[in-house]
PDB file of C-alpha atoms in Angstrom:
ATOM      1  CA  UNK A   1     -32.047  60.856  -6.683  1.00 47.00           C
ATOM      2  CA  UNK A   2     -32.217  57.505  -4.887  1.00 45.00           C
ATOM      3  CA  UNK A   3     -31.436  57.735  -1.190  1.00 50.00           C
ATOM      4  CA  UNK A   4     -29.982  54.735   0.607  1.00 45.00           C
ATOM      5  CA  UNK A   5     -30.894  54.011   4.175  1.00 51.00           C
ATOM      6  CA  UNK A   6     -27.974  53.833   6.630  1.00 48.00           C
ATOM      7  CA  UNK A   7     -28.590  50.140   7.426  1.00 47.00           C
ATOM      8  CA  UNK A   8     -28.585  49.268   3.726  1.00 42.00           C
ATOM      9  CA  UNK A   9     -25.343  51.199   3.199  1.00 44.00           C
ATOM     10  CA  UNK A  10     -23.645  49.379   6.041  1.00 45.00           C
ATOM     11  CA  UNK A  11     -24.746  46.024   4.635  1.00 45.00           C
ATOM     12  CA  UNK A  12     -23.479  46.938   1.167  1.00 43.00           C
ATOM     13  CA  UNK A  13     -20.101  48.100   2.511  1.00 43.00           C
ATOM     14  CA  UNK A  14     -19.730  44.929   4.642  1.00 49.00           C
ATOM     15  CA  UNK A  15     -20.402  42.659   1.675  1.00 48.00           C
ATOM     16  CA  UNK A  16     -17.822  44.549  -0.400  1.00 49.00           C
ATOM     17  CA  UNK A  17     -15.157  44.809   2.323  1.00 46.00           C
ATOM     18  CA  UNK A  18     -15.220  41.207   3.573  1.00 45.00           C
ATOM     19  CA  UNK A  19     -13.599  39.629   0.442  1.00 44.00           C
ATOM     20  CA  UNK A  20     -11.005  42.405   0.449  1.00 44.00           C
ATOM     21  CA  UNK A  21     -10.087  41.702   4.051  1.00 43.00           C
ATOM     22  CA  UNK A  22      -9.726  37.992   3.317  1.00 40.00           C
ATOM     23  CA  UNK A  23      -7.533  38.785   0.305  1.00 38.00           C
ATOM     24  CA  UNK A  24      -5.277  41.009   2.424  1.00 37.00           C
ATOM     25  CA  UNK A  25      -5.038  38.406   5.171  1.00 38.00           C
ATOM     26  CA  UNK A  26      -3.928  35.781   2.669  1.00 39.00           C
ATOM     27  CA  UNK A  27      -0.778  37.813   2.131  1.00 37.00           C
ATOM     28  CA  UNK A  28       0.149  37.534   5.789  1.00 35.00           C
ATOM     29  CA  UNK A  29      -1.014  33.993   6.618  1.00 34.00           C
ATOM     30  CA  UNK A  30       0.796  31.189   4.831  1.00 38.00           C
ATOM     31  CA  UNK A  31      -0.949  28.186   3.309  1.00 35.00           C
ATOM     32  CA  UNK A  32       0.653  25.970   5.955  1.00 37.00           C
ATOM     33  CA  UNK A  33      -0.754  28.204   8.703  1.00 37.00           C
ATOM     34  CA  UNK A  34      -4.206  28.113   7.155  1.00 28.00           C
ATOM     35  CA  UNK A  35      -4.127  24.323   7.066  1.00 36.00           C
ATOM     36  CA  UNK A  36      -3.622  24.302  10.842  1.00 37.00           C
ATOM     37  CA  UNK A  37      -6.453  26.727  11.550  1.00 30.00           C
ATOM     38  CA  UNK A  38     -10.244  26.550  11.624  1.00 30.00           C
ATOM     39  CA  UNK A  39     -13.127  28.984  11.650  1.00 27.00           C
ATOM     40  CA  UNK A  40     -14.862  29.024  15.020  1.00 29.00           C
ATOM     41  CA  UNK A  41     -17.449  31.536  16.274  1.00 29.00           C
ATOM     42  CA  UNK A  42     -16.519  33.866  13.387  1.00 30.00           C
ATOM     43  CA  UNK A  43     -12.892  34.065  14.494  1.00 29.00           C
ATOM     44  CA  UNK A  44      -9.731  32.351  13.288  1.00 30.00           C
ATOM     45  CA  UNK A  45      -8.499  29.914  15.945  1.00 32.00           C
ATOM     46  CA  UNK A  46      -5.239  27.993  15.630  1.00 33.00           C
ATOM     47  CA  UNK A  47      -5.325  24.300  16.525  1.00 34.00           C
ATOM     48  CA  UNK A  48      -2.321  22.036  17.128  1.00 49.00           C
ATOM     49  CA  UNK A  49      -4.423  18.880  17.343  1.00 49.00           C
ATOM     50  CA  UNK A  50      -3.568  16.493  14.475  1.00 58.00           C
ATOM     51  CA  UNK A  51      -6.364  14.889  12.513  1.00 81.00           C
ATOM     52  CA  UNK A  52      -7.830  11.658  13.802  1.00 90.00           C
ATOM     53  CA  UNK A  53      -6.062   8.502  12.613  1.00 95.00           C
ATOM     54  CA  UNK A  54      -7.498   5.004  12.484  1.00 96.00           C
ATOM     55  CA  UNK A  55      -6.417   1.462  11.687  1.00 96.00           C
ATOM     56  CA  UNK A  56      -8.632  -1.479  10.768  1.00 95.00           C
ATOM     57  CA  UNK A  57      -7.887  -4.896  12.216  1.00 96.00           C
ATOM     58  CA  UNK A  58     -10.069  -7.914  11.496  1.00 93.00           C
ATOM     59  CA  UNK A  59     -12.932  -5.671  10.418  1.00 94.00           C
ATOM     60  CA  UNK A  60     -12.796  -3.469  13.511  1.00 95.00           C
ATOM     61  CA  UNK A  61     -11.666   0.161  13.353  1.00 97.00           C
ATOM     62  CA  UNK A  62      -9.530   1.564  16.157  1.00 97.00           C
ATOM     63  CA  UNK A  63      -8.405   5.158  16.784  1.00 97.00           C
ATOM     64  CA  UNK A  64      -4.629   5.551  16.957  1.00 96.00           C
ATOM     65  CA  UNK A  65      -3.462   7.333  20.089  1.00 94.00           C
ATOM     66  CA  UNK A  66      -0.185   8.937  21.121  1.00 93.00           C
ATOM     67  CA  UNK A  67       2.682   8.300  20.830  1.00 94.00           C
ATOM     68  CA  UNK A  68       1.919   6.541  17.519  1.00 96.00           C
ATOM     69  CA  UNK A  69      -0.523   9.180  16.311  1.00 95.00           C
ATOM     70  CA  UNK A  70       1.165  11.411  13.754  1.00 93.00           C
ATOM     71  CA  UNK A  71       3.941   8.892  13.031  1.00 93.00           C
ATOM     72  CA  UNK A  72       2.419   6.742  10.295  1.00 94.00           C
ATOM     73  CA  UNK A  73       4.926   5.333   7.780  1.00 91.00           C
ATOM     74  CA  UNK A  74       2.505   4.058   5.164  1.00 82.00           C
ATOM     75  CA  UNK A  75      -0.957   2.740   4.454  1.00 69.00           C
ATOM     76  CA  UNK A  76      -0.008  -0.161   2.193  1.00 75.00           C
ATOM     77  CA  UNK A  77       2.886  -2.519   1.552  1.00 76.00           C
ATOM     78  CA  UNK A  78       5.002  -2.347  -1.565  1.00 77.00           C
ATOM     79  CA  UNK A  79       7.948  -4.693  -0.945  1.00 79.00           C
ATOM     80  CA  UNK A  80       8.632  -5.227  -4.662  1.00 80.00           C
ATOM     81  CA  UNK A  81       9.793  -1.629  -4.980  1.00 85.00           C
ATOM     82  CA  UNK A  82      12.055  -1.796  -1.925  1.00 90.00           C
ATOM     83  CA  UNK A  83      14.871  -4.021  -3.258  1.00 92.00           C
ATOM     84  CA  UNK A  84      14.746  -6.301  -0.226  1.00 96.00           C
ATOM     85  CA  UNK A  85      17.604  -8.744   0.233  1.00 97.00           C
ATOM     86  CA  UNK A  86      18.371 -11.433   2.794  1.00 97.00           C
ATOM     87  CA  UNK A  87      20.735 -10.838   5.686  1.00 98.00           C
ATOM     88  CA  UNK A  88      23.610 -13.371   5.667  1.00 97.00           C
ATOM     89  CA  UNK A  89      22.769 -16.261   7.964  1.00 95.00           C
ATOM     90  CA  UNK A  90      25.998 -15.639   9.887  1.00 95.00           C
ATOM     91  CA  UNK A  91      24.359 -12.515  11.291  1.00 97.00           C
ATOM     92  CA  UNK A  92      20.788 -13.767  11.719  1.00 97.00           C
ATOM     93  CA  UNK A  93      19.501 -15.428  14.862  1.00 95.00           C
ATOM     94  CA  UNK A  94      19.210 -19.214  14.427  1.00 92.00           C
ATOM     95  CA  UNK A  95      19.896 -18.735  10.699  1.00 90.00           C
ATOM     96  CA  UNK A  96      16.416 -17.299  10.210  1.00 93.00           C
ATOM     97  CA  UNK A  97      15.467 -15.563   6.966  1.00 95.00           C
ATOM     98  CA  UNK A  98      15.572 -11.826   7.585  1.00 97.00           C
ATOM     99  CA  UNK A  99      15.165  -9.252   4.831  1.00 97.00           C
ATOM    100  CA  UNK A 100      16.004  -5.542   4.672  1.00 97.00           C
ATOM    101  CA  UNK A 101      16.811  -3.086   1.906  1.00 96.00           C
ATOM    102  CA  UNK A 102      20.052  -3.733   0.052  1.00 97.00           C
ATOM    103  CA  UNK A 103      21.757  -0.600   1.398  1.00 97.00           C
ATOM    104  CA  UNK A 104      20.714  -1.483   4.940  1.00 98.00           C
ATOM    105  CA  UNK A 105      22.048  -5.024   4.548  1.00 98.00           C
ATOM    106  CA  UNK A 106      25.375  -3.861   3.117  1.00 98.00           C
ATOM    107  CA  UNK A 107      25.898  -1.273   5.857  1.00 98.00           C
ATOM    108  CA  UNK A 108      25.021  -3.793   8.561  1.00 98.00           C
ATOM    109  CA  UNK A 109      27.417  -6.404   7.185  1.00 98.00           C
ATOM    110  CA  UNK A 110      30.239  -3.844   7.262  1.00 98.00           C
ATOM    111  CA  UNK A 111      29.344  -2.963  10.832  1.00 98.00           C
ATOM    112  CA  UNK A 112      29.018  -6.569  12.003  1.00 98.00           C
ATOM    113  CA  UNK A 113      32.371  -7.478  10.430  1.00 98.00           C
ATOM    114  CA  UNK A 114      34.019  -4.511  12.156  1.00 98.00           C
ATOM    115  CA  UNK A 115      32.518  -5.567  15.476  1.00 98.00           C
ATOM    116  CA  UNK A 116      33.694  -9.143  14.973  1.00 98.00           C
ATOM    117  CA  UNK A 117      37.280  -7.921  14.619  1.00 98.00           C
ATOM    118  CA  UNK A 118      36.959  -6.618  18.175  1.00 98.00           C
ATOM    119  CA  UNK A 119      35.414  -9.817  19.475  1.00 98.00           C
ATOM    120  CA  UNK A 120      31.831  -8.488  19.441  1.00 98.00           C
ATOM    121  CA  UNK A 121      28.997 -10.509  17.904  1.00 98.00           C
ATOM    122  CA  UNK A 122      26.100  -8.656  16.307  1.00 98.00           C
ATOM    123  CA  UNK A 123      23.065 -10.713  15.354  1.00 97.00           C
ATOM    124  CA  UNK A 124      19.525  -9.768  14.461  1.00 98.00           C
ATOM    125  CA  UNK A 125      16.220 -11.584  14.749  1.00 96.00           C
ATOM    126  CA  UNK A 126      13.930  -9.198  12.877  1.00 97.00           C
ATOM    127  CA  UNK A 127      14.135  -6.923   9.857  1.00 97.00           C
ATOM    128  CA  UNK A 128      11.429  -6.093   7.327  1.00 97.00           C
ATOM    129  CA  UNK A 129       7.901  -6.750   8.577  1.00 96.00           C
ATOM    130  CA  UNK A 130       4.828  -6.139   6.466  1.00 94.00           C
ATOM    131  CA  UNK A 131       1.632  -4.431   7.507  1.00 94.00           C
ATOM    132  CA  UNK A 132      -0.035  -7.824   7.203  1.00 94.00           C
ATOM    133  CA  UNK A 133       2.428  -9.240   9.745  1.00 95.00           C
ATOM    134  CA  UNK A 134       1.840  -6.350  12.134  1.00 96.00           C
ATOM    135  CA  UNK A 135      -1.909  -6.737  11.783  1.00 96.00           C
ATOM    136  CA  UNK A 136      -1.617 -10.445  12.617  1.00 97.00           C
ATOM    137  CA  UNK A 137       0.306  -9.579  15.803  1.00 97.00           C
ATOM    138  CA  UNK A 138      -2.598  -7.431  16.975  1.00 97.00           C
ATOM    139  CA  UNK A 139      -5.175 -10.025  15.966  1.00 98.00           C
ATOM    140  CA  UNK A 140      -3.452 -12.730  18.028  1.00 97.00           C
ATOM    141  CA  UNK A 141      -3.165 -10.526  21.115  1.00 97.00           C
ATOM    142  CA  UNK A 142      -6.725  -9.224  20.831  1.00 97.00           C
ATOM    143  CA  UNK A 143      -7.925 -12.832  20.555  1.00 96.00           C
ATOM    144  CA  UNK A 144      -6.167 -13.464  23.877  1.00 97.00           C
ATOM    145  CA  UNK A 145      -8.203 -10.745  25.555  1.00 96.00           C
ATOM    146  CA  UNK A 146      -5.917  -7.737  25.169  1.00 97.00           C
ATOM    147  CA  UNK A 147      -7.357  -4.427  24.035  1.00 97.00           C
ATOM    148  CA  UNK A 148      -5.953  -2.405  21.133  1.00 97.00           C
ATOM    149  CA  UNK A 149      -5.005   0.366  23.560  1.00 96.00           C
ATOM    150  CA  UNK A 150      -3.121  -2.045  25.832  1.00 96.00           C
ATOM    151  CA  UNK A 151      -1.137  -3.543  22.968  1.00 97.00           C
ATOM    152  CA  UNK A 152      -0.173  -0.217  21.409  1.00 96.00           C
ATOM    153  CA  UNK A 153       0.522   1.291  24.823  1.00 93.00           C
ATOM    154  CA  UNK A 154       3.118  -1.373  25.558  1.00 92.00           C
ATOM    155  CA  UNK A 155       5.227  -0.497  22.550  1.00 92.00           C
ATOM    156  CA  UNK A 156       3.757  -2.596  19.736  1.00 96.00           C
ATOM    157  CA  UNK A 157       3.323  -0.411  16.660  1.00 96.00           C
ATOM    158  CA  UNK A 158      -0.094  -0.507  14.952  1.00 97.00           C
ATOM    159  CA  UNK A 159      -0.141  -1.606  11.284  1.00 96.00           C
ATOM    160  CA  UNK A 160       1.385   1.160   9.198  1.00 95.00           C
ATOM    161  CA  UNK A 161       3.280   2.650  12.138  1.00 96.00           C
ATOM    162  CA  UNK A 162       6.122   0.157  12.460  1.00 96.00           C
ATOM    163  CA  UNK A 163       9.562   1.253  11.304  1.00 95.00           C
ATOM    164  CA  UNK A 164      10.154  -2.346  10.269  1.00 96.00           C
ATOM    165  CA  UNK A 165       7.867  -1.907   7.240  1.00 95.00           C
ATOM    166  CA  UNK A 166      10.484   0.443   5.759  1.00 95.00           C
ATOM    167  CA  UNK A 167      13.080  -2.330   5.592  1.00 96.00           C
ATOM    168  CA  UNK A 168      15.721  -0.213   7.353  1.00 97.00           C
ATOM    169  CA  UNK A 169      15.313  -1.398  10.951  1.00 97.00           C
ATOM    170  CA  UNK A 170      16.711  -4.315  12.919  1.00 96.00           C
ATOM    171  CA  UNK A 171      15.942  -5.908  16.260  1.00 98.00           C
ATOM    172  CA  UNK A 172      19.229  -6.982  17.777  1.00 98.00           C
ATOM    173  CA  UNK A 173      19.662 -10.190  19.778  1.00 97.00           C
ATOM    174  CA  UNK A 174      18.432 -10.429  22.464  1.00 97.00           C
ATOM    175  CA  UNK A 175      15.479  -8.312  21.336  1.00 96.00           C
ATOM    176  CA  UNK A 176      14.382  -7.217  24.795  1.00 96.00           C
ATOM    177  CA  UNK A 177      15.463  -4.875  27.567  1.00 95.00           C
ATOM    178  CA  UNK A 178      18.340  -7.161  28.594  1.00 97.00           C
ATOM    179  CA  UNK A 179      20.172  -6.091  25.439  1.00 98.00           C
ATOM    180  CA  UNK A 180      21.166  -2.868  27.197  1.00 97.00           C
ATOM    181  CA  UNK A 181      23.550  -4.848  29.435  1.00 97.00           C
ATOM    182  CA  UNK A 182      25.354  -6.640  26.606  1.00 98.00           C
ATOM    183  CA  UNK A 183      28.782  -5.928  25.152  1.00 98.00           C
ATOM    184  CA  UNK A 184      27.085  -5.663  21.758  1.00 98.00           C
ATOM    185  CA  UNK A 185      25.048  -2.719  22.976  1.00 98.00           C
ATOM    186  CA  UNK A 186      28.117  -0.995  24.424  1.00 98.00           C
ATOM    187  CA  UNK A 187      29.947  -1.417  21.126  1.00 98.00           C
ATOM    188  CA  UNK A 188      27.000  -0.020  19.163  1.00 98.00           C
ATOM    189  CA  UNK A 189      26.826   3.054  21.376  1.00 97.00           C
ATOM    190  CA  UNK A 190      30.374   3.965  20.440  1.00 98.00           C
ATOM    191  CA  UNK A 191      30.528   2.741  16.853  1.00 98.00           C
ATOM    192  CA  UNK A 192      27.105   2.421  15.192  1.00 98.00           C
ATOM    193  CA  UNK A 193      27.155   6.006  13.902  1.00 97.00           C
ATOM    194  CA  UNK A 194      30.277   5.209  11.863  1.00 97.00           C
ATOM    195  CA  UNK A 195      28.150   2.856   9.774  1.00 98.00           C
ATOM    196  CA  UNK A 196      25.056   5.078   9.665  1.00 98.00           C
ATOM    197  CA  UNK A 197      23.038   3.272  12.320  1.00 98.00           C
ATOM    198  CA  UNK A 198      21.246   4.799  15.275  1.00 98.00           C
ATOM    199  CA  UNK A 199      18.920   3.711  18.039  1.00 97.00           C
ATOM    200  CA  UNK A 200      15.348   4.412  16.944  1.00 96.00           C
ATOM    201  CA  UNK A 201      13.778   4.798  20.378  1.00 95.00           C
ATOM    202  CA  UNK A 202      16.505   5.926  22.811  1.00 95.00           C
ATOM    203  CA  UNK A 203      16.038   6.363  26.536  1.00 93.00           C
ATOM    204  CA  UNK A 204      15.892  10.165  26.325  1.00 89.00           C
ATOM    205  CA  UNK A 205      13.304  10.305  23.544  1.00 83.00           C
ATOM    206  CA  UNK A 206      10.587  12.728  24.639  1.00 75.00           C
ATOM    207  CA  UNK A 207       7.789  11.781  22.252  1.00 82.00           C
ATOM    208  CA  UNK A 208       6.282   9.261  24.658  1.00 88.00           C
ATOM    209  CA  UNK A 209       7.754   6.162  23.000  1.00 93.00           C
ATOM    210  CA  UNK A 210       9.029   3.366  25.196  1.00 94.00           C
ATOM    211  CA  UNK A 211      12.802   2.825  25.287  1.00 95.00           C
ATOM    212  CA  UNK A 212      13.874   0.012  22.944  1.00 96.00           C
ATOM    213  CA  UNK A 213      17.639  -0.427  23.272  1.00 97.00           C
ATOM    214  CA  UNK A 214      17.571  -3.406  20.878  1.00 98.00           C
ATOM    215  CA  UNK A 215      15.894  -1.528  17.982  1.00 98.00           C
ATOM    216  CA  UNK A 216      18.314   0.144  15.542  1.00 98.00           C
ATOM    217  CA  UNK A 217      17.824   1.714  12.127  1.00 98.00           C
ATOM    218  CA  UNK A 218      19.937   2.590   9.125  1.00 98.00           C
ATOM    219  CA  UNK A 219      19.970   6.346   8.480  1.00 97.00           C
ATOM    220  CA  UNK A 220      21.474   6.326   4.976  1.00 93.00           C
ATOM    221  CA  UNK A 221      24.102   8.906   5.923  1.00 90.00           C
ATOM    222  CA  UNK A 222      26.624   7.228   3.612  1.00 76.00           C
ATOM    223  CA  UNK A 223      24.529   7.674   0.443  1.00 66.00           C
TER     224      UNK A 223
END
């Protein structure tokens, strides 16, 4: 009869038991949990750190930091599939050509007409903006000596991270912090939700985004 040494037996049992243990664990740990975990020093350690994200501007690659990190909207433009339409010039600043999705435009027109009946003027100076446009914004500012971190840290979304590329967001006039003191802003606070609009970056937002009282988006709640 062949006798097995104790060390060899232990090795054999370990090799056989390890796959079984992993199989049993898979019944208690979901796939989503496993995606957020990593093997480290032979133990399973959970990590909440999202994967690194980068954008390329004029041939240079930059790491995306918070608050933008984890909030990418897309990696390429596809405006032909978005059914973009022009906002009526009556509601655009200096009759500029501003485009958004058809549903966004229709909802905004209803809202602007309702505001006008109460003596409130709603005008916008920005709607859909492509990734190319956003990249050009960074290129111009970097050429003036600003760093990528400075630009993004002051509220300018990196390419792919701007809500404007979805065609559902507007910048109201005036598109700066003074908008918070306008009658238009007061009217929106009490009425925008009736037309499925909301402030994208409100004052009490806790994700680290800067407050943008002029930036509003269509939520699609009426569809």
